[in-house]
Each structure stands twice: as structure tokens, then as C-alpha cells.
Coordinates of C-alpha atoms in Angstrom, one line a residue:
M1 CA -27.6 68.5 49.9
A2 CA -25.5 69.2 47.1
L3 CA -22.9 72.4 47.4
E4 CA -24.2 75.3 44.7
P5 CA -21.2 77.3 43.1
Q6 CA -21.7 80.5 44.7
N7 CA -22.4 78.6 47.9
L8 CA -18.5 77.2 47.6
V9 CA -17.6 80.9 46.6
N10 CA -19.0 82.4 49.7
R11 CA -17.1 79.6 51.9
F12 CA -14.4 80.4 50.7
N13 CA -14.5 84.2 50.7
S14 CA -16.0 83.9 54.6
L15 CA -12.6 81.1 54.8
S16 CA -10.3 84.0 54.3
R17 CA -12.1 86.5 56.3
Q18 CA -10.7 83.8 59.4
P19 CA -8.0 84.9 61.6
V20 CA -4.6 83.3 59.9
T21 CA -4.5 81.5 63.3
R22 CA -8.2 79.4 62.3
Q23 CA -6.7 79.1 58.8
L24 CA -3.7 77.6 59.6
G25 CA -5.5 75.0 62.4
L26 CA -8.5 74.4 59.3
L27 CA -6.0 73.6 56.3
L28 CA -4.0 71.0 59.0
G29 CA -7.1 69.7 60.2
L30 CA -8.0 68.7 56.6
A31 CA -4.8 67.6 55.1
A32 CA -4.8 65.5 58.7
S33 CA -7.9 64.0 57.6
I34 CA -7.2 63.5 53.8
A35 CA -4.0 61.8 54.7
L36 CA -5.8 60.1 58.0
A37 CA -7.9 58.5 55.1
M38 CA -5.8 57.3 52.4
G39 CA -3.3 55.6 55.1
L40 CA -6.7 53.4 55.9
V41 CA -8.2 52.7 52.1
Q42 CA -4.2 51.5 51.9
W43 CA -4.3 49.4 55.1
S44 CA -7.1 47.9 54.4
M45 CA -6.3 47.0 50.8
A46 CA -2.7 46.3 51.3
P47 CA -1.5 42.4 50.6
D48 CA -0.5 39.7 53.5
F49 CA 3.3 39.2 52.7
T50 CA 5.2 36.2 53.6
P51 CA 9.4 35.2 53.5
L52 CA 10.1 34.2 50.1
Y53 CA 13.2 32.9 51.7
S54 CA 14.8 32.7 55.3
E55 CA 18.8 33.1 56.4
L56 CA 19.3 34.5 52.7
S57 CA 23.3 35.5 52.9
P58 CA 23.6 40.3 51.8
G59 CA 24.6 38.7 48.5
E60 CA 21.8 36.2 47.6
T61 CA 19.5 39.6 48.9
G62 CA 20.8 41.7 46.2
E63 CA 20.7 39.6 43.5
V64 CA 16.6 38.7 44.7
V65 CA 16.0 42.0 45.2
R66 CA 17.3 42.7 41.8
S67 CA 15.0 39.9 39.8
L68 CA 11.8 41.0 41.7
E69 CA 12.4 44.2 40.6
N70 CA 12.9 43.9 36.6
S71 CA 9.7 40.9 37.4
G72 CA 7.8 43.8 38.7
I73 CA 7.0 41.8 42.2
P74 CA 6.1 43.8 44.9
Y75 CA 8.4 42.9 48.0
Q76 CA 9.6 44.2 51.7
L77 CA 12.9 44.1 52.8
H78 CA 12.9 43.6 56.5
N79 CA 15.7 46.3 57.7
S80 CA 16.8 44.3 60.7
T81 CA 17.1 40.8 59.3
G82 CA 17.6 41.4 56.2
L83 CA 14.0 39.0 55.2
V84 CA 12.5 39.3 51.8
S85 CA 8.9 38.6 51.6
V86 CA 6.3 39.2 48.7
P87 CA 3.0 39.0 48.9
A88 CA 1.2 35.5 49.5
D89 CA -0.5 35.0 46.1
K90 CA 2.6 35.2 44.8
V91 CA 4.5 33.3 46.8
H92 CA 4.6 30.5 44.0
E93 CA 5.4 32.7 41.2
A94 CA 8.0 34.4 42.8
R95 CA 10.0 31.4 43.7
L96 CA 9.7 29.9 39.9
K97 CA 10.8 32.5 38.4
L98 CA 14.4 32.9 40.2
A99 CA 14.1 29.8 39.8
S100 CA 14.2 30.3 36.0
E101 CA 17.4 32.2 36.8
G102 CA 19.3 30.3 38.6
L103 CA 18.3 32.4 42.0
P104 CA 19.2 32.3 45.2
Q105 CA 22.9 30.4 43.8
G106 CA 24.7 30.6 46.9
D107 CA 27.0 33.3 48.3
G108 CA 30.4 32.8 45.5
N109 CA 31.9 31.0 48.4
G110 CA 33.8 27.9 47.6
F111 CA 36.6 27.1 44.4
D112 CA 34.3 29.2 42.8
M113 CA 36.8 31.9 44.7
L114 CA 39.3 30.6 42.8
Y115 CA 37.9 31.3 39.5
K116 CA 38.0 35.5 40.5
E117 CA 41.0 37.9 39.2
Q118 CA 43.8 37.7 41.5
E119 CA 46.1 40.7 42.8
M120 CA 48.6 41.5 42.6
G121 CA 52.4 39.9 44.2
V122 CA 50.1 37.6 46.2
S123 CA 52.3 35.2 48.5
S124 CA 51.9 31.3 48.0
F125 CA 50.8 31.1 51.9
M126 CA 48.1 33.4 50.9
E127 CA 47.4 31.1 47.8
K128 CA 47.4 27.8 50.0
A129 CA 45.2 29.2 52.3
R130 CA 42.6 30.7 50.3
Y131 CA 42.7 27.1 48.8
D132 CA 41.9 25.7 52.1
R133 CA 39.4 28.1 52.6
A134 CA 37.6 27.2 49.2
L135 CA 37.8 23.1 50.5
E136 CA 36.2 23.7 53.8
Q137 CA 33.6 25.8 52.2
E138 CA 32.6 23.3 49.9
L139 CA 32.8 20.3 52.2
S140 CA 30.1 22.8 54.4
Q141 CA 28.2 23.4 51.7
S142 CA 28.1 19.6 50.8
I143 CA 27.3 18.0 54.1
A144 CA 24.5 21.2 54.4
S145 CA 23.2 19.5 51.8
L146 CA 22.7 16.6 54.0
D147 CA 17.7 16.3 55.0
S148 CA 18.8 16.7 58.5
V149 CA 21.7 19.6 58.6
R150 CA 20.8 22.9 58.4
S151 CA 24.0 24.8 58.5
A152 CA 27.7 22.6 58.7
R153 CA 31.2 24.2 59.1
V154 CA 34.1 22.9 58.4
H155 CA 38.1 23.4 59.8
L156 CA 40.9 21.5 57.9
A157 CA 44.5 21.4 60.0
L158 CA 46.5 20.8 57.0
P159 CA 50.0 20.3 58.5
K160 CA 53.2 21.9 56.0
Q161 CA 55.1 19.7 53.9
S162 CA 58.1 18.4 55.2
A163 CA 60.9 16.3 53.0
F164 CA 61.7 14.3 56.0
V165 CA 59.4 11.6 56.3
R166 CA 59.3 11.0 60.2
K167 CA 58.2 14.2 60.8
K168 CA 55.6 13.9 58.7
N169 CA 52.7 15.1 60.6
K170 CA 49.2 14.2 59.8
P171 CA 46.1 16.2 58.5
A172 CA 42.8 16.7 61.1
A173 CA 39.5 18.1 60.4
S174 CA 36.6 19.0 63.0
V175 CA 33.0 19.4 61.6
L176 CA 30.2 21.6 63.2
L177 CA 26.5 20.7 62.5
N178 CA 23.5 22.5 63.1
L179 CA 21.1 20.1 63.2
Y180 CA 17.1 21.3 62.8
A181 CA 15.0 20.7 65.7
A182 CA 13.7 17.4 67.1
R183 CA 16.0 15.4 63.9
Q184 CA 19.4 13.6 64.5
L185 CA 21.9 11.8 62.5
T186 CA 21.5 8.1 61.9
D187 CA 24.9 6.5 62.3
R188 CA 25.3 5.7 58.3
Q189 CA 24.7 9.2 58.3
L190 CA 27.2 10.0 60.6
A191 CA 29.8 7.3 59.1
G192 CA 29.0 8.9 55.4
V193 CA 29.4 12.7 56.8
V194 CA 33.3 11.3 58.4
H195 CA 34.4 9.1 55.1
L196 CA 32.8 12.0 53.0
V197 CA 35.4 14.9 54.8
A198 CA 38.0 11.9 54.8
S199 CA 38.5 11.4 51.6
S200 CA 38.2 15.1 50.8
V201 CA 41.6 15.9 51.7
P202 CA 45.0 13.8 51.1
G203 CA 46.5 11.7 54.0
L204 CA 43.3 12.4 56.1
E205 CA 42.4 9.3 58.1
A206 CA 39.0 8.9 59.5
E207 CA 40.1 8.3 62.9
Q208 CA 40.9 11.8 62.6
V209 CA 37.4 13.5 61.6
S210 CA 35.7 15.0 64.6
V211 CA 31.5 15.9 64.2
V212 CA 30.2 17.8 66.6
D213 CA 26.6 19.2 66.9
N214 CA 25.6 22.8 67.8
Q215 CA 25.0 21.3 71.2
G216 CA 28.6 21.0 71.5
K217 CA 27.8 16.9 71.8
L218 CA 30.5 14.2 69.8
L219 CA 29.3 12.3 67.5
S220 CA 31.8 10.9 66.1
S221 CA 33.9 8.0 68.2
Q222 CA 37.4 8.9 68.6
N223 CA 40.0 5.6 68.6
S224 CA 36.6 3.4 69.0
N225 CA 37.1 -0.1 69.1
D226 CA 36.9 -2.3 66.7
D227 CA 34.9 -5.0 67.8
F228 CA 32.6 -3.5 69.2
A229 CA 31.3 -1.5 66.4
Y230 CA 31.8 -5.4 64.4
T231 CA 29.3 -6.2 67.4
K232 CA 27.1 -3.0 65.9
E233 CA 27.5 -3.9 62.5
Q234 CA 25.9 -7.6 63.6
F235 CA 23.3 -6.1 65.3
R236 CA 22.0 -4.0 62.3
F237 CA 22.5 -6.5 59.4
T238 CA 20.3 -8.8 62.1
Q239 CA 17.5 -6.4 62.1
Q240 CA 17.7 -5.7 58.2
L241 CA 17.3 -9.6 57.7
E242 CA 14.7 -10.7 59.5
Q243 CA 12.8 -6.6 58.4
S244 CA 13.6 -8.0 54.9
Y245 CA 11.5 -11.7 56.3
S246 CA 8.6 -9.9 58.0
S247 CA 8.0 -7.9 54.6
R248 CA 7.7 -11.0 52.6
I249 CA 5.1 -12.4 54.8
T250 CA 2.9 -8.5 54.9
E251 CA 3.3 -8.9 51.0
I252 CA 2.4 -11.8 50.7
L253 CA -0.9 -12.1 52.9
T254 CA -1.9 -8.4 52.7
P255 CA -3.7 -9.1 49.2
I256 CA -6.0 -12.2 50.7
L257 CA -6.5 -11.1 54.3
G258 CA -6.5 -6.6 53.7
V259 CA -4.7 -4.6 54.8
G260 CA -3.8 -3.9 58.5
A261 CA -4.9 -8.1 59.2
V262 CA -1.3 -10.0 59.5
S263 CA 1.6 -9.0 61.7
A264 CA 4.6 -11.2 61.8
Q265 CA 7.6 -10.9 63.3
V266 CA 10.7 -13.2 62.9
A267 CA 13.2 -13.9 64.8
A268 CA 16.9 -14.8 62.9
E269 CA 19.7 -16.5 64.7
I270 CA 23.2 -16.1 62.2
D271 CA 26.7 -17.3 63.1
F272 CA 28.6 -14.4 62.3
T273 CA 32.1 -17.2 63.2
M274 CA 34.5 -16.0 60.9
V275 CA 36.7 -19.5 59.9
E276 CA 39.4 -20.3 58.2
K277 CA 40.1 -23.8 56.8
T278 CA 44.3 -25.0 56.1
S279 CA 44.4 -28.5 54.0
E280 CA 46.8 -30.3 52.0
S281 CA 45.8 -33.3 50.4
Y282 CA 47.5 -35.2 48.0
A283 CA 45.6 -37.5 45.1
P284 CA 45.8 -41.7 45.5
E285 CA 46.8 -41.8 41.6
S286 CA 50.0 -40.4 40.6
T287 CA 52.3 -39.8 37.3
I288 CA 55.3 -42.4 37.4
R289 CA 58.2 -40.4 36.7
S290 CA 60.8 -43.4 35.9
E291 CA 61.6 -46.6 36.8
Q292 CA 64.5 -48.9 37.0
M293 CA 64.4 -52.6 37.1
E294 CA 67.4 -55.3 37.8
E295 CA 66.8 -59.0 37.7
E296 CA 70.1 -61.3 39.0
V297 CA 70.5 -64.8 38.4
T298 CA 73.1 -67.7 39.9
G299 CA 73.3 -71.7 40.4
S300 CA 75.5 -74.4 39.7
R301 CA 74.4 -77.8 37.7
T302 CA 75.5 -81.4 37.3
V303 CA 75.1 -82.9 34.1
N304 CA 76.1 -86.1 32.3
S305 CA 79.7 -87.1 32.0
G306 CA 80.9 -86.7 28.5
V307 CA 83.7 -85.0 26.1
P308 CA 84.8 -82.3 28.0
G309 CA 84.0 -78.9 26.5
T310 CA 81.1 -80.0 24.3
L311 CA 79.1 -78.4 26.8
A312 CA 80.4 -74.9 24.9
N313 CA 79.6 -75.9 22.0
Q314 CA 75.9 -76.2 23.1
P315 CA 72.8 -74.4 24.0
P316 CA 72.3 -74.1 27.8
V317 CA 69.9 -76.7 28.7
E318 CA 66.9 -75.3 30.0
T319 CA 66.9 -76.2 33.4
T320 CA 63.7 -77.4 35.5
V321 CA 62.8 -77.3 39.2
A322 CA 62.7 -80.6 40.3
T323 CA 59.7 -81.1 42.0
T324 CA 60.5 -85.3 42.7
P325 CA 63.6 -86.8 44.1
P326 CA 65.3 -88.2 41.7
E327 CA 65.4 -92.0 41.0
E328 CA 67.5 -93.8 41.7
G329 CA 69.4 -95.4 38.9
E330 CA 69.7 -91.8 37.1
E331 CA 72.5 -91.3 35.5
E332 CA 71.9 -87.0 35.5
K333 CA 73.0 -85.7 39.2
A334 CA 70.5 -82.8 40.8
Q335 CA 71.1 -79.8 39.8
T336 CA 70.7 -76.0 41.8
E337 CA 70.0 -72.6 41.1
R338 CA 69.4 -69.3 42.6
S339 CA 67.8 -65.8 41.2
S340 CA 67.1 -62.2 43.1
K341 CA 64.7 -59.2 41.4
R342 CA 64.8 -55.3 42.4
E343 CA 62.7 -52.9 41.0
V344 CA 62.6 -49.2 41.6
R345 CA 59.8 -46.9 40.7
N346 CA 59.5 -42.9 40.8
Y347 CA 56.0 -41.2 40.8
E348 CA 54.7 -37.2 40.3
M349 CA 54.2 -35.7 43.6
D350 CA 49.5 -34.7 43.3
K351 CA 50.1 -32.0 46.4
T352 CA 46.5 -29.7 47.1
I353 CA 47.3 -26.9 49.4
S354 CA 43.5 -24.9 50.4
H355 CA 43.1 -22.0 52.2
I356 CA 39.5 -21.7 53.1
R357 CA 37.6 -18.8 54.4
E358 CA 34.1 -18.4 55.3
V359 CA 32.5 -15.4 55.3
P360 CA 30.0 -14.5 58.4
G361 CA 26.4 -14.5 58.9
T362 CA 25.4 -18.5 58.3
L363 CA 21.8 -18.4 58.7
Q364 CA 21.2 -21.0 61.8
K365 CA 17.4 -20.9 62.5
L366 CA 14.3 -19.0 61.6
S367 CA 11.8 -18.3 64.1
V368 CA 8.3 -16.6 62.3
A369 CA 5.8 -15.7 64.1
V370 CA 2.3 -14.7 62.3
V371 CA -1.0 -13.4 63.7
V372 CA -3.9 -12.8 61.1
D373 CA -7.2 -10.8 61.9
Y374 CA -10.2 -12.1 62.0
I375 CA -12.6 -11.5 59.1
D376 CA -16.2 -10.0 58.7
Q377 CA -18.9 -11.8 57.4
V378 CA -22.6 -11.8 57.3
N379 CA -25.0 -13.8 59.8
D380 CA -28.4 -15.3 58.8
Q381 CA -30.1 -12.3 60.5
G382 CA -28.4 -9.8 57.6
E383 CA -26.1 -8.6 60.0
T384 CA -21.4 -8.3 59.8
E385 CA -20.2 -10.2 62.6
R386 CA -16.2 -10.6 63.1
V387 CA -15.6 -14.6 62.7
P388 CA -12.3 -16.9 63.2
L389 CA -10.5 -18.3 59.9
S390 CA -11.4 -22.2 59.4
E391 CA -8.6 -24.7 60.2
T392 CA -8.3 -24.6 56.3
R393 CA -7.9 -21.3 55.4
L394 CA -5.1 -21.2 58.3
A395 CA -3.4 -24.4 57.0
E396 CA -3.3 -22.6 53.4
I397 CA -1.3 -19.2 55.0
T398 CA 0.8 -21.4 57.1
S399 CA 2.0 -22.6 53.9
L400 CA 2.1 -19.6 52.3
V401 CA 4.4 -18.4 55.0
K402 CA 6.7 -21.7 55.3
E403 CA 7.7 -20.2 51.7
A404 CA 7.6 -17.1 51.6
V405 CA 10.8 -17.4 54.0
G406 CA 12.4 -20.2 52.7
F407 CA 11.5 -22.9 55.2
N408 CA 13.9 -25.7 56.0
E409 CA 13.0 -27.8 58.3
E410 CA 16.3 -29.1 58.8
R411 CA 17.7 -26.6 60.0
G412 CA 15.3 -26.4 63.0
D413 CA 13.2 -23.1 62.0
S414 CA 9.6 -23.1 63.2
V415 CA 6.2 -20.6 62.1
N416 CA 3.9 -20.6 64.0
V417 CA 0.7 -19.3 62.6
I418 CA -2.6 -18.3 64.8
N419 CA -6.0 -16.6 64.7
A420 CA -7.5 -13.5 67.3
S421 CA -9.5 -10.5 66.5
F422 CA -7.5 -7.2 66.6
V423 CA -8.1 -4.5 68.6
A424 CA -10.0 -2.4 66.5
P425 CA -7.6 1.7 66.7
P426 CA -9.4 4.5 68.0
E427 CA -11.1 6.4 65.4
M428 CA -9.6 9.5 64.2
E429 CA -11.2 12.2 65.1
A430 CA -12.3 14.3 61.9
M431 CA -10.4 17.8 61.8
P432 CA -12.4 20.9 63.1
E433 CA -13.4 22.5 60.6
A434 CA -11.9 26.6 60.6
S435 CA -13.4 28.3 63.2
F436 CA -15.4 31.7 61.3
M437 CA -12.9 34.0 63.0
E438 CA -10.3 32.2 61.3
Q439 CA -11.5 31.9 57.8
A440 CA -8.8 34.4 55.9
W441 CA -12.2 36.7 54.3
V442 CA -13.6 37.4 57.0
W443 CA -10.2 39.2 58.5
K444 CA -10.4 40.4 55.1
A445 CA -13.8 42.3 55.4
A446 CA -12.8 43.3 58.7
K447 CA -10.3 45.2 58.1
I448 CA -12.8 47.3 54.7
G449 CA -15.3 47.6 57.5
L450 CA -13.0 49.5 59.9
S451 CA -11.6 51.2 57.6
A452 CA -14.9 51.9 55.9
I453 CA -15.9 53.4 59.9
G454 CA -12.7 55.4 60.2
F455 CA -13.4 57.1 57.1
I456 CA -16.8 58.1 58.5
L457 CA -15.8 59.4 61.3
V458 CA -13.2 61.4 59.7
I459 CA -15.9 62.6 57.6
F460 CA -18.2 63.6 60.8
T461 CA -15.9 64.8 63.4
V462 CA -13.4 66.5 61.4
L463 CA -14.0 67.5 58.1
K464 CA -17.8 68.7 58.5
P465 CA -17.2 70.4 61.9
L466 CA -13.9 71.9 59.9
M467 CA -16.4 72.5 57.1
Q468 CA -18.5 74.2 59.4
A469 CA -16.1 76.6 61.1
S470 CA -15.0 78.2 58.3
S471 CA -18.4 79.3 57.1
A472 CA -18.3 81.3 60.9
P473 CA -18.2 84.6 60.5
P474 CA -15.4 86.6 61.3
P475 CA -14.7 88.1 65.2
S476 CA -14.0 91.4 64.2
A477 CA -17.7 91.6 62.5
Q478 CA -19.5 95.2 63.5
P479 CA -23.0 95.1 65.3
L480 CA -26.0 95.9 64.0
A481 CA -29.0 98.0 66.0
A482 CA -31.7 97.0 65.7
P483 CA -34.7 99.9 64.8
Q484 CA -37.3 101.1 66.6
G485 CA -40.6 99.3 66.5
Q486 CA -39.6 97.1 64.1
G487 CA -39.7 93.5 64.0
G488 CA -35.5 92.1 62.8
M489 CA -33.3 88.7 63.7
A490 CA -32.1 89.2 66.5
Y491 CA -29.7 86.9 68.5
A492 CA -28.1 87.2 72.2
G493 CA -27.0 85.0 74.6
G494 CA -28.7 81.9 72.6
P495 CA -27.1 79.0 70.4
M496 CA -26.4 81.4 67.3
A497 CA -24.5 83.6 69.8
G498 CA -21.1 81.4 70.4
G499 CA -18.7 79.3 69.7
V500 CA -18.0 78.4 66.2
E501 CA -21.5 77.1 65.1
G502 CA -23.1 80.0 67.0
G503 CA -21.6 83.0 65.0
M504 CA -19.5 85.3 67.1
P505 CA -17.8 85.2 70.5
M506 CA -19.8 86.9 73.2
G507 CA -17.0 87.7 75.1
A508 CA -15.5 89.8 72.1
M509 CA -19.3 91.9 71.3
G510 CA -20.9 91.5 74.0
E511 CA -25.1 90.8 73.1
D512 CA -24.7 90.9 69.4
Q513 CA -28.1 91.8 67.6
V514 CA -29.1 91.7 64.0
T515 CA -31.4 93.8 63.0
L516 CA -33.1 93.0 59.0
G517 CA -35.9 96.1 58.6
G518 CA -37.4 98.0 55.9
Q519 CA -36.7 101.1 57.4
Q520 CA -33.0 101.9 56.8
Q521 CA -33.2 105.7 58.2
Q522 CA -32.9 104.5 62.0
L523 CA -29.8 103.0 60.8
G524 CA -28.3 106.3 60.7
L525 CA -26.8 104.2 57.6
P526 CA -27.4 105.7 54.1
A527 CA -28.6 102.7 52.0
G528 CA -25.5 101.2 49.9
T529 CA -23.3 101.7 52.5
P530 CA -20.1 99.6 52.7
A531 CA -21.6 98.7 56.5
Y532 CA -24.9 97.5 54.3
Q533 CA -24.1 95.6 52.7
Q534 CA -21.4 93.7 55.2
Q535 CA -24.9 92.7 57.4
L536 CA -26.3 91.4 54.0
N537 CA -24.2 89.8 53.2
M538 CA -23.6 87.9 56.4
A539 CA -27.3 87.6 56.7
R540 CA -27.6 85.2 53.5
T541 CA -24.7 83.1 55.0
M542 CA -26.0 82.7 57.8
V543 CA -29.0 81.7 55.9
E544 CA -27.5 79.5 53.3
G545 CA -25.2 77.9 56.2
E546 CA -27.7 77.0 58.8
P547 CA -31.5 77.0 57.2
E548 CA -32.5 75.9 60.1
R549 CA -32.0 77.8 62.7
V550 CA -32.7 81.1 61.1
A551 CA -36.1 79.3 60.7
H552 CA -35.9 79.1 64.8
V553 CA -35.4 82.6 64.2
V554 CA -37.7 83.8 62.5
K555 CA -40.1 81.4 64.6
N556 CA -39.0 83.7 67.3
W557 CA -39.1 87.0 65.4
V558 CA -43.4 86.2 64.8
A559 CA -44.2 84.7 68.5
A560 CA -42.5 88.3 69.9
D561 CA -44.3 90.1 67.7
G562 CA -48.1 87.8 68.3

């Protein structure tokens, strides 16, 4: 029932006549009720906040907060952790906005500090220390960019340069890695970290770099045996080669048989023996460099007699070798002769020296094992059943496998392809749907419902009693004596006699009686006096404030008068 303006004025007048303590109590209760209602409304309408970034430095946090304020995006800043949170529906928008501004851009360490203005009078020692610190920060940020590394710290031990070569100390480095949970560095990643640090510092060797994880475990091997390291590299190479062959087989058979219908394993025998050969050979045909020939002929001759000296005037007679003994009676005597011949030839020397070093890793033998699954086929009854492959089909698959791995019979390779029914993997259970209580709108509606219930409770348990108490008559009201022989409105000891709702306390006025009648002469007060007007206003206020209770009193009067 809406309150009329006159009723509001009467209530305000009644409240102003209350004691000061009651007025303060009513005002404080009203203010607390309003604050509680506003808090419930804000709590029900407040959005859920989600962390924007984790592990931001104070400088980065200030830049992010300033950008969020300029963009008008609401945020929350945790006082103890410094965590910045934004509404869940604005997380991606805020991150895109910050990324467009280049935030977060780091804490400004590393070589960025070299661009800052330096103080006057800085010593060379401080400049060297700042440079070393900047180098450590740069290395830390580079290592922290790895997927498995959350953060890293690098400590460099750089000795002072000395003019004496014999007294020169080697630099060293230590790296502390903070890895993500359930992650670890592979051997190649660890070697990459070591070589990254060693290559960034002049004169630093990889053996002088120590890597430790956040649990204090030494990851890098100091003074490792080269033979053992070489063996690990051989094993890694063999695994990669076998995996490559297996992938070839799977890729060529999957389009034919289907996904998951092929399983292949390859065992490779590789010769890692390192061979070095040195040979020296000469060419069979050579070039003559110089040649010297010498021939000598000596002998004695018997000729016919004649004029002395005539032989010198004649050319020498052609000599012949007598094959038959001279006949008897010839006058010419036997002739004898001796000759010698010598040749000297010098050839160019053609020599070839070869030094051959065979690279290890020669493939000696391949052993291939392939298993293919049965195929699904519809029988005469129209049912689907699993049947093995035919011999022709298996022969085709075997031929494909041999071609894929480069089968070499002379090398001793072997390929074995069998057909077997694969065990069907258990069906994955469907993801259970989110329960009713896990729905986001349920909690949102619950918050709104709780806020509405709290608001209603505040109205009926706080505001309504306060309004009723404000309309109660003050305890200083004067009693009215009931006129003789007249019906009137009286209450004493009834519901309207005590408490806030009943009007005036019994302890203050005893048995209060209120009488309304037409004969005012019996009250002992002339008409129009203030006491009469006050009582009349009180009666009107009671009728307007509690009409049901007044009606009940009137019924009692009628019943009492008969």
C-alpha cells in the first residue's frame, strides 16, 4: 500500500519526537541496510576475474596497469603477489591491446642498460662489471626462451686480462635452469645451451660450462670421455636411420591399408669403424727422360797379297760372316771380327701417394619386419567380417616394402611381412558432459538469486521494523482518562500497550488508556487545548499506521457495549 504524502509527513513528525538515541539507531540501521543491499547487488553483478600475466616484474606491472587504465579495461591488482587480473571475457582483448603496444617488454636489463645515461666519474671496474652483468642477463633471456625452461640465471667468471701468457686463466660459466614441472632437457638441448654460452664469451670452452637444474642436479658432464660420447652419437644416428626407414614403410602402406593398419620395425647394422689408408703407386707407362747409345766394333782381317799400300786407297771390303769353312785351295785367308753395343735410358718417375679416410656409418645389413592388419569384408549374409589378405596382396606389399627401404640381397637384407589381426583398442569413453552445477550460468543465477533473497530479507527484517518503530508514539505522551459513561478506545496490557509495535511502554505510563468520545467536558479540558489536539493526532497516527489493530479494538468496544 503506497504511502500518502500526509502519512509520510506524519511519520517524519513522529520520528522527530522520538528520543535522540532511538533516532540514531534508526538512522544507523537504515544506512546499514542500504549498504548491505548495495553490496549484494555489486557482488551479484561483479564479473569473474582471470590472471592476465604471471610473474611480471614491478616495472612490467606498472606499464601493464597504465595501459589498462588508458584503455578503460577494468582490472584487479593483488596486493601481496602483484598479480594483475582482468574480467574473463576481456582477457584476449587486453592481451591483444598490450601486444600492440609492445607490452610486456621485459625489465630493461641486458644490453639495454648500456643505453641508459651513465653517471659522471664511473670507474673502469664498474663499467666492466656492468658489461658482464648485461651479458649475463642477455644469456639468461636467451636460454629462458626454450620451451622447457621457465627461467634461467647465468654466472660468468671472467678472469682479468694479463700480459703474461703463461699466467692466463680460462674463463668459466655456470647456468641455473628453472624447468617447468614434468619437463626435462634432451641431450641435444643441453648441448645447445652449453655451446650457446661458450660461443657468447670469448675464450670460453664448452668444458668450462656447468649447467644445474632447480633441484641441484648437474646436467652437463664435465671432462666426459670422448669415446663414450662418440658411442652415444652412434646410437642416436642408428635410431634416426631406423626411424626413417620405418616412416617410409608406414607412409607408403597407409594409403592402401588405412590408418593404424600397419606396424613396421627396422633393425640396421651399421659399421662405425673408421679406416685410414695410405698407398703409393707407380704408373706402368713412363716417359723417357734421356737416352745414351754406344757401339764398339774390333777385329782382324787377312787379304790377298798385292801391292803394298793399295788397301789404304780402297774402301773397306764388306765383311761377311763365314757360315761354311773355306774351301781348300782358296788363296784368301779366313777373316775374324768382334763388336759391342751399350744403351743407357733414363725414365721420368711417376709416383702416386693416396691417403684415404673412410667415413664411419656404412650400412651393412637391414632387417625389416612388417605386420599388416586384416581387412573388413562383407560376406554373403551382409555382415562385415575381418578376413586376411590374399597371397598376391601380401606379395605386392612385400615388393613395396623392399623398394621403400632399398633392399639389397647381396648385402644380406631381409624383409618379413606377415598378416595378423590387430587387437582392437578399447573405445575411448565419451567426455562426460558438464554437470548442472558446473554450468557457468548456474552460478551466475545463484549469485543473483542469493542477492535477491538477501535484499528481501533486509526489507522485511530491517527496513519494515524500522519504519514501524519510527511511527510508534514517544514514551512521554500523556494518558487520557476515559469519560464516564461513554464508549471509548482504550488499551491496557494488550498488544498495543508494550513494545515497539504496541505503542507506549507499560513501565513508563502504567495502564495507559485512550478514550475518544463526544463529551469533552468530562475530560476537564476545554475544547481546542493542546492536550486534546495531541491526543487526536496520536489517534489518527495509530489509525493510519495500524488500521487492523484499531479495527480490532473498535470491535471489542462494540462487543463490550452490548
